[in-house]
Short mmCIF file of C-alpha atoms in Angstrom, two decimals:
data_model
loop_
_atom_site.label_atom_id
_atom_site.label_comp_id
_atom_site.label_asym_id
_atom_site.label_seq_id
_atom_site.Cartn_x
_atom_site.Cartn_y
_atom_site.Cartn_z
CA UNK A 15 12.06 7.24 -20.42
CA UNK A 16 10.91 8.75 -17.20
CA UNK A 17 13.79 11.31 -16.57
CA UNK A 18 17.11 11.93 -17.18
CA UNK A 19 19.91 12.81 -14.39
CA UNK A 20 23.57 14.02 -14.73
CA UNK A 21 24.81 10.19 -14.60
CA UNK A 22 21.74 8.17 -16.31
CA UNK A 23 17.71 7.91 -17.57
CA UNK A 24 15.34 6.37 -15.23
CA UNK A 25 13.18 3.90 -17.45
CA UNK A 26 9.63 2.58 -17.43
CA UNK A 27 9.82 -1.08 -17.72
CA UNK A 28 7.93 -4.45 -18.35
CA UNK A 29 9.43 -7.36 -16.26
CA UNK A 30 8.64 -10.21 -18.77
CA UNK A 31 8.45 -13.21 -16.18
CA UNK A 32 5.03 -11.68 -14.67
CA UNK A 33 3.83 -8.76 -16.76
CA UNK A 34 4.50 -6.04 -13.57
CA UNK A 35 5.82 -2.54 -14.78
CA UNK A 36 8.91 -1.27 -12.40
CA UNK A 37 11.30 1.61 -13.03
CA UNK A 38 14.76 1.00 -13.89
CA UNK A 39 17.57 3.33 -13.33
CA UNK A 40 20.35 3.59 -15.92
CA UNK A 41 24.07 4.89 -14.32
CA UNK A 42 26.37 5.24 -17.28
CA UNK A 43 29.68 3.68 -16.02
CA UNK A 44 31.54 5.50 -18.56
CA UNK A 45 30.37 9.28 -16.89
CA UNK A 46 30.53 8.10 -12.92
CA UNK A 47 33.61 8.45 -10.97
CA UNK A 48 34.86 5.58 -9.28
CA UNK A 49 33.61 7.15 -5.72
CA UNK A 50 29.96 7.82 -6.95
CA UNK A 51 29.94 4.20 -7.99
CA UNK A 52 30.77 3.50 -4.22
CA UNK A 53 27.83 5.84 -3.41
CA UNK A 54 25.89 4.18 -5.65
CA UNK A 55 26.76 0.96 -4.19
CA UNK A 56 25.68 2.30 -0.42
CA UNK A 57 22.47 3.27 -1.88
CA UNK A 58 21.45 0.10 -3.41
CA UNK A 59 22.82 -1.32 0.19
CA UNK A 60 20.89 0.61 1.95
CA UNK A 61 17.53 -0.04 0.12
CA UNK A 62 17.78 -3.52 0.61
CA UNK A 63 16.98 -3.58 3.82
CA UNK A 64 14.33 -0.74 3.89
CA UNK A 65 10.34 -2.55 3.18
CA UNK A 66 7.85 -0.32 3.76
CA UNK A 67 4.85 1.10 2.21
CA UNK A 68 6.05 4.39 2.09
CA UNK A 69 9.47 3.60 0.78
CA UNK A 70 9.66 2.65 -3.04
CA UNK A 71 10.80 -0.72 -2.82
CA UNK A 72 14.11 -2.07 -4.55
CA UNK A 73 13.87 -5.01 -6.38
CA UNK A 74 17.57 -5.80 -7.56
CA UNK A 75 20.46 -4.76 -10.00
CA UNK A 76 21.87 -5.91 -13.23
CA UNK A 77 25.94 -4.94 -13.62
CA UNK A 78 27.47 -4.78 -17.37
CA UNK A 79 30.82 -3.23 -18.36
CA UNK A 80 28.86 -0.15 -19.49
CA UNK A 81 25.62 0.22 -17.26
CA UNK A 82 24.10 -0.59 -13.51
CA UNK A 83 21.02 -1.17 -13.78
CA UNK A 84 18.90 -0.66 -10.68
CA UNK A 85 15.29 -2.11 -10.33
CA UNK A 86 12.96 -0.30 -8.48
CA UNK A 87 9.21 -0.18 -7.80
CA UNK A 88 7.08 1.73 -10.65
CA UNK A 89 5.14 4.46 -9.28
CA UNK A 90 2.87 5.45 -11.67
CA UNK A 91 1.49 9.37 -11.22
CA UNK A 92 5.21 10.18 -11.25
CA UNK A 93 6.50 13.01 -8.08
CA UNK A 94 5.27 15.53 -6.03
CA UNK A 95 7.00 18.09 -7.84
CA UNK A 96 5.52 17.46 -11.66
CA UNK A 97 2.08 16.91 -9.78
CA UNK A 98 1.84 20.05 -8.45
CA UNK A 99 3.60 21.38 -11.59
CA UNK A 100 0.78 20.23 -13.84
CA UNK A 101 -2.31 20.23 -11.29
CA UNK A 102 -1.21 23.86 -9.70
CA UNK A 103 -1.30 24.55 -5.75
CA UNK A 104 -3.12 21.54 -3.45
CA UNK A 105 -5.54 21.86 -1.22
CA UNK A 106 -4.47 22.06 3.09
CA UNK A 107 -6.52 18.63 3.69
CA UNK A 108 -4.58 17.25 0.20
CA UNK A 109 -1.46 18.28 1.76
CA UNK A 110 -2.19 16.52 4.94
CA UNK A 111 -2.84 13.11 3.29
CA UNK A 112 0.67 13.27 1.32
CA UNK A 113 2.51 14.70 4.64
CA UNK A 114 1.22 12.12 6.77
CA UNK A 115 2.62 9.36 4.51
CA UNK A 116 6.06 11.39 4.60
CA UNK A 117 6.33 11.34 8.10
CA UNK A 118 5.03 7.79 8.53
CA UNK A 119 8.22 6.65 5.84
CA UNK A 120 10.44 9.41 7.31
CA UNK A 121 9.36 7.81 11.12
CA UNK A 122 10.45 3.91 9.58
CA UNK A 123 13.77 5.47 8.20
CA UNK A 124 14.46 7.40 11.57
CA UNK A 125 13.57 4.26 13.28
CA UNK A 126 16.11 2.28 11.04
CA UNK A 127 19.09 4.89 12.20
CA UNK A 128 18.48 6.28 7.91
CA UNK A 129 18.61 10.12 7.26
CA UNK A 130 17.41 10.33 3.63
CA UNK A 131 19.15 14.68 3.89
CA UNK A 132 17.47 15.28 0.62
CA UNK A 133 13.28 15.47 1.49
CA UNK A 134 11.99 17.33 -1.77
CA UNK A 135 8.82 17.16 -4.06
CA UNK A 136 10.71 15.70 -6.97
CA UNK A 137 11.79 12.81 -4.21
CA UNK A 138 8.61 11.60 -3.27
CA UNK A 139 6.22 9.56 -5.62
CA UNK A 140 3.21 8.75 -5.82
CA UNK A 141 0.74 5.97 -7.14
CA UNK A 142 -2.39 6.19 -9.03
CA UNK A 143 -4.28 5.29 -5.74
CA UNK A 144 -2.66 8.65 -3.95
CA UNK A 145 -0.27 6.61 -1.99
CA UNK A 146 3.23 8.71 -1.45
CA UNK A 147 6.77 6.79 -1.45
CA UNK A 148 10.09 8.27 -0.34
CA UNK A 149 12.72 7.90 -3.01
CA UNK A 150 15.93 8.68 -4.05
CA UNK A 151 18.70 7.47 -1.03
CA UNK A 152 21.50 8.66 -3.39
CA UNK A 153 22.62 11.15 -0.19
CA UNK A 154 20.88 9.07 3.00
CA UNK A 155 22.99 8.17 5.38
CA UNK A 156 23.31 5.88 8.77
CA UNK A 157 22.48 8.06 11.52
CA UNK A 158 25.63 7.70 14.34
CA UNK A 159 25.02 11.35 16.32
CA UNK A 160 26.25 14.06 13.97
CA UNK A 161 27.12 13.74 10.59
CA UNK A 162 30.37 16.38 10.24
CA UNK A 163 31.54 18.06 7.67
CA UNK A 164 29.67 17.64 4.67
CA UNK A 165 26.89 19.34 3.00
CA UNK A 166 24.71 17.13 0.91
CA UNK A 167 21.20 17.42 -0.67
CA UNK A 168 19.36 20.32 -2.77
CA UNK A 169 20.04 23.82 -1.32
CA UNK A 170 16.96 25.10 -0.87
CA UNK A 171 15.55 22.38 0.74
CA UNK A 172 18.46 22.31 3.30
CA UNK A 173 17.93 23.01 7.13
CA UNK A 174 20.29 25.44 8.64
CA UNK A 175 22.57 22.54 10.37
CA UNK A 176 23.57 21.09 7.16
CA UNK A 177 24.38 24.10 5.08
CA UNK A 178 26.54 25.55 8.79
CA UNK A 179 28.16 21.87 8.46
CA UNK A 180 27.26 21.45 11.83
CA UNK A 181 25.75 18.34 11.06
CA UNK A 182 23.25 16.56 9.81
CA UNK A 183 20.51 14.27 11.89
CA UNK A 184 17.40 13.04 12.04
CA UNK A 185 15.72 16.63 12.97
CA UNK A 186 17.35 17.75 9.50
CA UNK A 187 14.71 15.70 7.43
CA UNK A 188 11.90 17.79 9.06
CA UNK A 189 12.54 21.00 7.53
CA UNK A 190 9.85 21.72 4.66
CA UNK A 191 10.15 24.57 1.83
CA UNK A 192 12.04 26.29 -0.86
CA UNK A 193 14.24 28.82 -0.35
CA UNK A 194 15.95 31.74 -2.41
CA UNK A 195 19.13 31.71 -0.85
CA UNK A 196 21.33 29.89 1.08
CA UNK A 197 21.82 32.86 3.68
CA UNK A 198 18.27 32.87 4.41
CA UNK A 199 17.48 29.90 5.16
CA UNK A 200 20.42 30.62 8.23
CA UNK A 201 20.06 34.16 9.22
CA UNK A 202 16.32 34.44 9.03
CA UNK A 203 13.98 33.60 11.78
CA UNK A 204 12.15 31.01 9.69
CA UNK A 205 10.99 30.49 5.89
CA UNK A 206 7.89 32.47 5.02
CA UNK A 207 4.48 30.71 5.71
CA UNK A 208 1.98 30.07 2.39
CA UNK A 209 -0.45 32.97 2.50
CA UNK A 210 -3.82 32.22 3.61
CA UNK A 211 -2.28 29.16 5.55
CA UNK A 212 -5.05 28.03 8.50
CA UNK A 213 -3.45 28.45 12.02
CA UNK A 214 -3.37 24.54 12.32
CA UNK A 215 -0.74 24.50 9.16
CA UNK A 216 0.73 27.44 10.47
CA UNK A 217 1.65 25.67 13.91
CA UNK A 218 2.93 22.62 12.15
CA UNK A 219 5.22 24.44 10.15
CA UNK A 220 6.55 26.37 12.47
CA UNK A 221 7.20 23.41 14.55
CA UNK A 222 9.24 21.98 11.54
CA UNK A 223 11.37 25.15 11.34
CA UNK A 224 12.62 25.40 14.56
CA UNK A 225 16.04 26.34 14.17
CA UNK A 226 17.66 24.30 16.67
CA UNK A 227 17.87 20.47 15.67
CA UNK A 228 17.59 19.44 19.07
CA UNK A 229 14.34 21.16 19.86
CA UNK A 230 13.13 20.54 16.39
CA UNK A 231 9.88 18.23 16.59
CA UNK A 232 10.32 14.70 15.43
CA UNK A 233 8.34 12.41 12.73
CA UNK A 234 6.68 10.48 15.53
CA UNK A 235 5.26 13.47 17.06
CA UNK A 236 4.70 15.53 14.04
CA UNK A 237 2.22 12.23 13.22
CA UNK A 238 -0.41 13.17 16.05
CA UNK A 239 -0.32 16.93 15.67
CA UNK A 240 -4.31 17.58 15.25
CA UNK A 241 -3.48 18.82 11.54
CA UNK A 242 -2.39 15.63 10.92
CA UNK A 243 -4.65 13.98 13.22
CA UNK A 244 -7.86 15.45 11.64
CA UNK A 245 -7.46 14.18 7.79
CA UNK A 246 -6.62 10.81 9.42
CA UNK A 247 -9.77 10.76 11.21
CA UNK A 248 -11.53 11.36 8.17
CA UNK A 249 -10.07 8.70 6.45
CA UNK A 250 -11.21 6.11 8.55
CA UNK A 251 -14.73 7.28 9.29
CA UNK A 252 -15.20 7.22 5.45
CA UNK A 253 -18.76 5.11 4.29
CA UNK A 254 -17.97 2.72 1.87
CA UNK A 255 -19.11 3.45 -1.73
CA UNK A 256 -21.67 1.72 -3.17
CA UNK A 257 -19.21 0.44 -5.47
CA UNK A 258 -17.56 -1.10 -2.87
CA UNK A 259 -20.85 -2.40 -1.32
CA UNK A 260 -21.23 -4.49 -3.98
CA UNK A 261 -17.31 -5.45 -4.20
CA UNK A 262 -17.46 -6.89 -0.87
CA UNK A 263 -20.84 -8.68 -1.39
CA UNK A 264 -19.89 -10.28 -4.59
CA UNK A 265 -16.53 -11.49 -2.74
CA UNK A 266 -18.95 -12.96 0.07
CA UNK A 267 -20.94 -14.70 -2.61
CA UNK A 268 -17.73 -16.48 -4.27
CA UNK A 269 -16.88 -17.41 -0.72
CA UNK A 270 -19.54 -18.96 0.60
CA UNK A 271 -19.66 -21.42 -3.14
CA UNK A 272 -15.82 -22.40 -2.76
CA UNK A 273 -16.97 -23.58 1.02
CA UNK A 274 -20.29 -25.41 0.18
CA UNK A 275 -20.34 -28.72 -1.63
CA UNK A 276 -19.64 -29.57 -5.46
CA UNK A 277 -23.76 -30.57 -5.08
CA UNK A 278 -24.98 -27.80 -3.47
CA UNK A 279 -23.09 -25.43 -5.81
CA UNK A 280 -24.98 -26.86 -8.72
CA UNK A 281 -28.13 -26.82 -7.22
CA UNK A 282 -27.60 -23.18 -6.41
CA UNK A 283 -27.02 -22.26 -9.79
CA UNK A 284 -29.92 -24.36 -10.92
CA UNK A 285 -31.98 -22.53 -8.61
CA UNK A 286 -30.56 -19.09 -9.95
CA UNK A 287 -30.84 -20.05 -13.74
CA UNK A 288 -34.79 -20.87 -12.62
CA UNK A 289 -35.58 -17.91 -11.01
CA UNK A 290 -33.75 -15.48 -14.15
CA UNK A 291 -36.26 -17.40 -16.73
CA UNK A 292 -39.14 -16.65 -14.69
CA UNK A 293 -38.06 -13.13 -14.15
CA UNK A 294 -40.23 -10.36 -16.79
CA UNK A 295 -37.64 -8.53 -19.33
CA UNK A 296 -37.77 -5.07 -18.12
#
């Protein structure tokens, strides 16, 4: 067991067809009104149609009379939120790697007419290789110009628009922190900054919590702001390890025998076998 929720367990699990581990998620049919089934239903709708890297991928259901049982990619390291919980505060370039991939899945969803309205650390995974996956569409919705007159998601992750049932839109994903209080998050200016925050996280954050959704910066912009920009660029001017080095040479080496002759191949390894008897023992 993974985690438990008011309505169900989410489950580590071994698909027995091809050995791959995914993450099933129990609802208890007996505990879920009829209209969160219909949610539920939406959800697992929605995901269908929603393939990218960012996104955990949905891989079917199984109905009984007691249980729905939705399949779902396995993300091993487990969320933001018990990360940062066991690991303590992150680092600013840290943060820039996981809020880059949060704005590239947020920019696909936005793109797709999706607002996920519930953007939290316990809603975005991660893998084992650092990559970051939006999850959890219990509360996203089809984007058709405001969404009136309800307020969904975790309060203190809410922007102002949502909790003032104004409605929600794309602008109300990018919103970014914890809050106290309700009231707060609406009467103050903005949330309060991290201390010790550079001025480039500074900026972006207070980009993300402009108060009104229309001048609020979008994912696609918030993607080439030079906090952003800067960790990105780091990324791909990395050297390869030497690790990798010899990864890529061995790869070349297997290659180049599957492309030469049955003959040659023998030879080769004729040749090699020759060379390893002559060689001293160190």
């Amino acid at each position: 067991c993974l985690g438990r929720g008011a309505f169900g367990s989410v489950y580590r699990a071994l698909k027995w067809s091809t050995g791959e581990t995914v993450a099933i998620k129990q609802v208890r049919l007996s505990d879920l009104p009829k209209s969160e089934l219909n949610v539920i239903m939406q959800e697992i709708d929605l995901l269908k149609n929603l393939n990218h890297a960012n996104i955990v991928k949905y891989q079917g259901f199984v109905k009984t009379a007691d249980n729905l049982y939705i399949i779902l990619e396995y993300c091993e390291n487990g969320s933001l939120h018990s990360i940062c919980k066991n690991f303590g505060k992150f680092p600013e370039n840290l943060v820039s790697l996981y809020t880059s991939q949060v704005l590239q899945g947020l920019l696909f969803l936005h793109e797709q007419g999706v607002i996920h309205r519930d953007i939290k650390g316990a809603n975005i995974l991660t893998t084992k290789e650092g990559l970051v996956k939006l999850a959890d569409f219990g509360v996203a919705t089809k984007a058709q110009g405001l969404t009136e007159g309800s307020v969904v998601g975790t309060p203190y992750w809410m922007a102002p628009e949502v909790i003032e049932l104004s409605g929600a839109t794309t602008a109300s994903d990018i919103w970014l922190a914890p809050m106290p209080a309700l009231f707060r998050i609406v009467n103050d200016d903005h949330p309060p900054l991290p201390e010790g925050a550079s001025p480039l996280v500074r900026d972006f954050l207070m980009q993300c919590f402009q108060k009104d959704p229309n001048l609020r910066v979008t994912a696609k912009k918030l993607l080439k702001h030079p906090w952003i920009m800067s960790t990105r660029k780091e990324e791909k001017t990395k050297k390869p390890t030497e690790y990798d080095q010899a990864v890529k040479s061995v790869q070349e080496w297997n290659e180049a025998l599957k492309s030469s002759p049955p003959n040659a191949q023998a030879s080769s390894r004729r040749s090699s076998a020759r060379q390893k008897s002559r060689s001293p023992i160190p």
